[in-house]
Amino acid sequence: MNKPLILIVEDDAPIRNLISVTMDAHAYRHITAADASAGILQAATHNPDVLLLDLGLPDLDGVEVIRKIRSWSSMPIIVISARSDDADKIDALDAGADDYLTKPFSVEELLARLRVTLRRLNQFPQDGQESSVFTNGELKIDYLAGCAFLGGEELHLTPIEYRLLCLLSRNCGRVLTHKYITQQVWGTAWENNVASLRVFMATLRKKLEAGQKSSSCIQTHVGIGYRMVKLDP
Ligand code: CA
């Protein structure tokens, strides 16, 4: 495989340079842009493997950049934003971002997010073909048969728990917001369903952790949503 190409869109020069240096040191190729319009042009011209996108750009809001790029590309997008901006992160995820990094972030954190995103790319080829069986650690889901197994034993899930599990697994590696999950599972009126979502997620987790030494593959992002992480085989 060629070295992955990372597009860095960030107006803050010291942060842009830090990321560039990190990419050089870790076998990634990179290109950079200091504002949204240059970033969109670079994305269209070079079709990078991953876009690292600052949300606070001088010419256009990062969330608008995501909407524009999503109109023609499914390239993975990791947004970078300040700690205080949970609402911005949620907007960015709902607009189609895959993940987020909070400033200030460590180089290790950045590299970990890139690995997760690239692994997801390799796992789910972009040709629209979906495998009928999903496995992650001890968990196995047979989408066609409509059942899930843990360590070879069938999991007894309620219909909503099963839908939640399928949704998370089909988006393994991505952070899904409360709004997105409740819309997918219940349809509308998501505000009223976030409390229900917490309850269903707690029972689903308990079932996924039963008899397991490690914790479940579902991460909580407080105030934002949930993500299924790919466990090492
Ligand atoms: Ca900025």
CSV table of C-alpha atoms and ligand atoms in Angstrom, one decimal:
chain,number,residue,atom,x,y,z
A,1,MET,CA,0.0,0.0,0.0
A,2,ASN,CA,1.2,3.5,-0.8
A,3,LYS,CA,1.8,5.9,2.0
A,4,PRO,CA,-1.6,7.4,2.9
A,5,LEU,CA,-2.1,11.0,1.9
A,6,ILE,CA,-3.4,13.4,4.6
A,7,LEU,CA,-4.8,16.8,3.8
A,8,ILE,CA,-4.4,19.3,6.7
A,9,VAL,CA,-6.7,22.3,6.7
A,10,GLU,CA,-5.7,24.6,9.5
A,11,ASP,CA,-5.2,28.4,9.6
A,12,ASP,CA,-3.1,28.3,12.8
A,13,ALA,CA,0.4,28.0,11.4
A,14,PRO,CA,2.1,26.4,14.5
A,15,ILE,CA,-0.6,23.7,14.7
A,16,ARG,CA,-0.4,23.1,10.9
A,17,ASN,CA,3.4,22.8,11.2
A,18,LEU,CA,3.2,20.4,14.2
A,19,ILE,CA,0.8,18.1,12.2
A,20,SER,CA,3.0,18.3,9.1
A,21,VAL,CA,6.2,17.4,11.1
A,22,THR,CA,4.3,14.5,12.7
A,23,MET,CA,3.1,13.2,9.3
A,24,ASP,CA,6.7,13.4,7.9
A,25,ALA,CA,7.9,11.4,10.9
A,26,HIS,CA,5.3,8.7,10.7
A,27,ALA,CA,5.2,7.5,7.1
A,28,TYR,CA,2.3,9.7,5.9
A,29,ARG,CA,2.4,12.0,3.0
A,30,HIS,CA,0.7,15.3,3.5
A,31,ILE,CA,-0.6,18.5,1.8
A,32,THR,CA,-1.8,21.6,3.6
A,33,ALA,CA,-4.2,24.5,3.2
A,34,ALA,CA,-4.6,27.5,5.5
A,35,ASP,CA,-8.3,28.3,4.7
A,36,ALA,CA,-11.5,26.6,3.6
A,37,SER,CA,-11.4,27.5,-0.1
A,38,ALA,CA,-7.9,26.3,-0.5
A,39,GLY,CA,-8.8,23.2,1.5
A,40,ILE,CA,-11.8,22.3,-0.7
A,41,LEU,CA,-9.7,22.8,-3.8
A,42,GLN,CA,-6.9,20.6,-2.5
A,43,ALA,CA,-9.5,17.9,-1.5
A,44,ALA,CA,-11.0,18.0,-5.0
A,45,THR,CA,-7.6,17.9,-6.7
A,46,HIS,CA,-5.8,15.3,-4.7
A,47,ASN,CA,-8.6,13.1,-3.2
A,48,PRO,CA,-6.7,12.5,0.1
A,49,ASP,CA,-7.1,9.4,2.2
A,50,VAL,CA,-8.0,11.4,5.2
A,51,LEU,CA,-8.9,15.1,5.8
A,52,LEU,CA,-7.8,16.7,9.0
A,53,LEU,CA,-10.1,19.8,9.3
A,54,ASP,CA,-9.9,22.7,11.7
A,55,LEU,CA,-13.5,23.9,12.4
A,56,GLY,CA,-12.6,27.6,13.0
A,57,LEU,CA,-11.4,28.8,9.6
A,58,PRO,CA,-11.2,32.5,8.5
A,59,ASP,CA,-13.3,32.3,5.3
A,60,LEU,CA,-15.9,29.6,5.9
A,61,ASP,CA,-17.1,27.5,8.9
A,62,GLY,CA,-15.6,24.0,9.0
A,63,VAL,CA,-19.1,22.5,9.2
A,64,GLU,CA,-19.9,24.1,5.8
A,65,VAL,CA,-16.7,22.7,4.4
A,66,ILE,CA,-17.8,19.2,5.5
A,67,ARG,CA,-21.3,19.7,3.8
A,68,LYS,CA,-19.6,20.8,0.6
A,69,ILE,CA,-17.2,17.9,0.5
A,70,ARG,CA,-19.9,15.4,1.5
A,71,SER,CA,-21.9,16.4,-1.6
A,72,TRP,CA,-19.3,14.7,-3.8
A,73,SER,CA,-17.0,12.6,-1.6
A,74,SER,CA,-17.1,10.1,1.3
A,75,MET,CA,-13.4,10.7,2.2
A,76,PRO,CA,-12.8,10.3,6.0
A,77,ILE,CA,-12.9,13.6,7.8
A,78,ILE,CA,-11.4,14.2,11.3
A,79,VAL,CA,-12.3,17.6,12.7
A,80,ILE,CA,-10.1,19.5,15.1
A,81,SER,CA,-11.8,22.0,17.5
A,82,ALA,CA,-11.4,23.7,20.8
A,83,ARG,CA,-12.5,21.9,24.0
A,84,SER,CA,-15.4,24.3,24.7
A,85,ASP,CA,-17.1,23.6,21.4
A,86,ASP,CA,-19.1,20.4,21.9
A,87,ALA,CA,-22.0,21.9,19.9
A,88,ASP,CA,-19.6,22.5,17.0
A,89,LYS,CA,-18.3,18.9,17.2
A,90,ILE,CA,-21.9,17.6,17.1
A,91,ASP,CA,-22.8,19.7,14.1
A,92,ALA,CA,-19.6,18.5,12.4
A,93,LEU,CA,-20.4,14.8,13.1
A,94,ASP,CA,-24.0,15.3,11.9
A,95,ALA,CA,-22.7,17.0,8.8
A,96,GLY,CA,-20.7,13.8,8.0
A,97,ALA,CA,-17.4,14.0,9.9
A,98,ASP,CA,-16.0,10.7,11.1
A,99,ASP,CA,-14.2,11.7,14.2
A,100,TYR,CA,-12.9,14.6,16.2
A,101,LEU,CA,-9.8,15.8,18.0
A,102,THR,CA,-9.9,18.3,20.8
A,103,LYS,CA,-7.3,21.1,21.0
A,104,PRO,CA,-4.9,20.8,22.6
A,105,PHE,CA,-4.2,17.3,21.4
A,106,SER,CA,-1.1,15.1,21.7
A,107,VAL,CA,0.8,13.7,18.8
A,108,GLU,CA,-0.1,10.2,20.1
A,109,GLU,CA,-3.8,11.0,20.0
A,110,LEU,CA,-3.6,12.3,16.5
A,111,LEU,CA,-1.8,9.2,15.3
A,112,ALA,CA,-4.2,6.9,17.1
A,113,ARG,CA,-7.2,8.7,15.4
A,114,LEU,CA,-5.5,8.3,12.0
A,115,ARG,CA,-4.9,4.6,12.6
A,116,VAL,CA,-8.5,4.0,13.6
A,117,THR,CA,-9.8,5.9,10.5
A,118,LEU,CA,-7.4,4.1,8.1
A,119,ARG,CA,-8.3,0.8,9.6
A,120,ARG,CA,-11.9,1.5,9.0
A,121,LEU,CA,-11.2,2.3,5.4
A,122,ASN,CA,-9.5,-1.0,4.9
A,123,GLN,CA,-12.3,-2.9,6.6
A,124,PHE,CA,-15.1,-1.3,4.7
A,125,PRO,CA,-14.1,-1.0,1.0
A,126,GLN,CA,-15.8,2.0,-0.6
A,127,ASP,CA,-17.3,-0.1,-3.4
A,128,GLY,CA,-20.7,-0.3,-1.7
A,129,GLN,CA,-20.3,-4.1,-1.1
A,130,GLU,CA,-21.2,-5.0,2.5
A,131,SER,CA,-20.4,-8.3,4.0
A,132,SER,CA,-23.3,-10.1,5.6
A,133,VAL,CA,-21.4,-11.1,8.7
A,134,PHE,CA,-19.6,-8.6,11.0
A,135,THR,CA,-17.0,-9.7,13.6
A,136,ASN,CA,-15.3,-7.6,16.2
A,137,GLY,CA,-13.4,-9.5,19.0
A,138,GLU,CA,-15.8,-12.0,20.5
A,139,LEU,CA,-18.8,-10.3,18.8
A,140,LYS,CA,-20.3,-11.7,15.6
A,141,ILE,CA,-23.4,-10.3,13.9
A,142,ASP,CA,-25.1,-12.2,11.1
A,143,TYR,CA,-27.1,-9.4,9.4
A,144,LEU,CA,-29.0,-11.7,7.1
A,145,ALA,CA,-30.1,-14.0,9.8
A,146,GLY,CA,-30.7,-11.0,12.1
A,147,CYS,CA,-28.8,-12.4,15.1
A,148,ALA,CA,-25.7,-11.6,17.1
A,149,PHE,CA,-23.3,-13.9,19.0
A,150,LEU,CA,-20.8,-13.3,21.7
A,151,GLY,CA,-18.0,-16.0,22.0
A,152,GLY,CA,-20.2,-18.3,20.0
A,153,GLU,CA,-23.3,-18.0,22.2
A,154,GLU,CA,-26.3,-16.2,20.8
A,155,LEU,CA,-27.1,-12.9,22.4
A,156,HIS,CA,-30.6,-12.3,23.5
A,157,LEU,CA,-31.3,-8.8,22.4
A,158,THR,CA,-34.5,-6.8,22.2
A,159,PRO,CA,-35.3,-5.4,18.7
A,160,ILE,CA,-34.1,-2.0,19.7
A,161,GLU,CA,-30.9,-3.3,21.2
A,162,TYR,CA,-30.3,-5.2,18.0
A,163,ARG,CA,-30.9,-2.2,15.8
A,164,LEU,CA,-28.5,-0.1,17.9
A,165,LEU,CA,-25.8,-2.8,17.7
A,166,CYS,CA,-26.2,-3.0,13.9
A,167,LEU,CA,-26.1,0.7,13.5
A,168,LEU,CA,-22.9,1.0,15.6
A,169,SER,CA,-21.2,-2.0,13.9
A,170,ARG,CA,-22.0,-0.7,10.4
A,171,ASN,CA,-20.3,2.6,11.4
A,172,CYS,CA,-17.5,0.9,13.4
A,173,GLY,CA,-14.8,3.5,14.1
A,174,ARG,CA,-17.1,6.5,13.6
A,175,VAL,CA,-18.5,8.6,16.4
A,176,LEU,CA,-22.3,8.7,16.0
A,177,THR,CA,-24.2,11.6,17.7
A,178,HIS,CA,-27.2,11.1,19.9
A,179,LYS,CA,-29.3,12.8,17.3
A,180,TYR,CA,-28.1,10.6,14.5
A,181,ILE,CA,-28.7,7.4,16.5
A,182,THR,CA,-32.1,8.3,17.8
A,183,GLN,CA,-33.2,9.4,14.3
A,184,GLN,CA,-32.0,6.1,12.8
A,185,VAL,CA,-33.6,4.0,15.5
A,186,TRP,CA,-36.8,5.8,16.4
A,187,GLY,CA,-37.3,8.1,13.5
A,188,THR,CA,-38.1,11.6,14.7
A,189,ALA,CA,-38.3,13.6,18.0
A,190,TRP,CA,-34.8,12.7,19.0
A,191,GLU,CA,-34.7,15.1,22.0
A,192,ASN,CA,-37.2,13.0,23.8
A,193,ASN,CA,-35.3,9.8,23.1
A,194,VAL,CA,-31.9,10.6,24.4
A,195,ALA,CA,-32.8,9.4,27.9
A,196,SER,CA,-34.2,6.2,26.4
A,197,LEU,CA,-31.1,5.8,24.3
A,198,ARG,CA,-29.0,5.8,27.4
A,199,VAL,CA,-31.1,3.1,29.0
A,200,PHE,CA,-31.0,0.9,25.9
A,201,MET,CA,-27.2,1.5,25.5
A,202,ALA,CA,-26.6,0.5,29.2
A,203,THR,CA,-28.5,-2.8,28.8
A,204,LEU,CA,-26.9,-3.5,25.5
A,205,ARG,CA,-23.4,-2.9,27.0
A,206,LYS,CA,-24.2,-5.2,29.9
A,207,LYS,CA,-25.1,-8.0,27.5
A,208,LEU,CA,-21.9,-7.4,25.5
A,209,GLU,CA,-19.7,-7.4,28.6
A,210,ALA,CA,-21.3,-10.6,30.1
A,211,GLY,CA,-18.5,-13.0,30.9
A,212,GLN,CA,-15.9,-10.9,29.1
A,213,LYS,CA,-12.7,-10.0,30.7
A,214,SER,CA,-12.4,-6.7,28.8
A,215,SER,CA,-14.9,-3.9,28.6
A,216,SER,CA,-17.3,-3.8,25.6
A,217,CYS,CA,-16.4,-2.3,22.3
A,218,ILE,CA,-18.8,0.6,22.7
A,219,GLN,CA,-17.3,3.9,23.8
A,220,THR,CA,-19.3,6.7,25.3
A,221,HIS,CA,-18.5,10.3,24.2
A,222,VAL,CA,-20.0,12.3,27.0
A,223,GLY,CA,-22.5,14.9,25.7
A,224,ILE,CA,-21.9,13.8,22.1
A,225,GLY,CA,-22.7,10.2,21.4
A,226,TYR,CA,-21.2,6.7,21.0
A,227,ARG,CA,-18.7,4.8,18.9
A,228,MET,CA,-18.0,1.1,18.4
A,229,VAL,CA,-14.2,0.6,18.4
A,230,LYS,CA,-12.5,-2.2,16.4
A,231,LEU,CA,-10.9,-4.5,18.9
A,232,ASP,CA,-7.6,-6.2,18.0
A,233,PRO,CA,-8.2,-9.7,16.8
B,1,CA,CA,-8.6,27.9,13.5
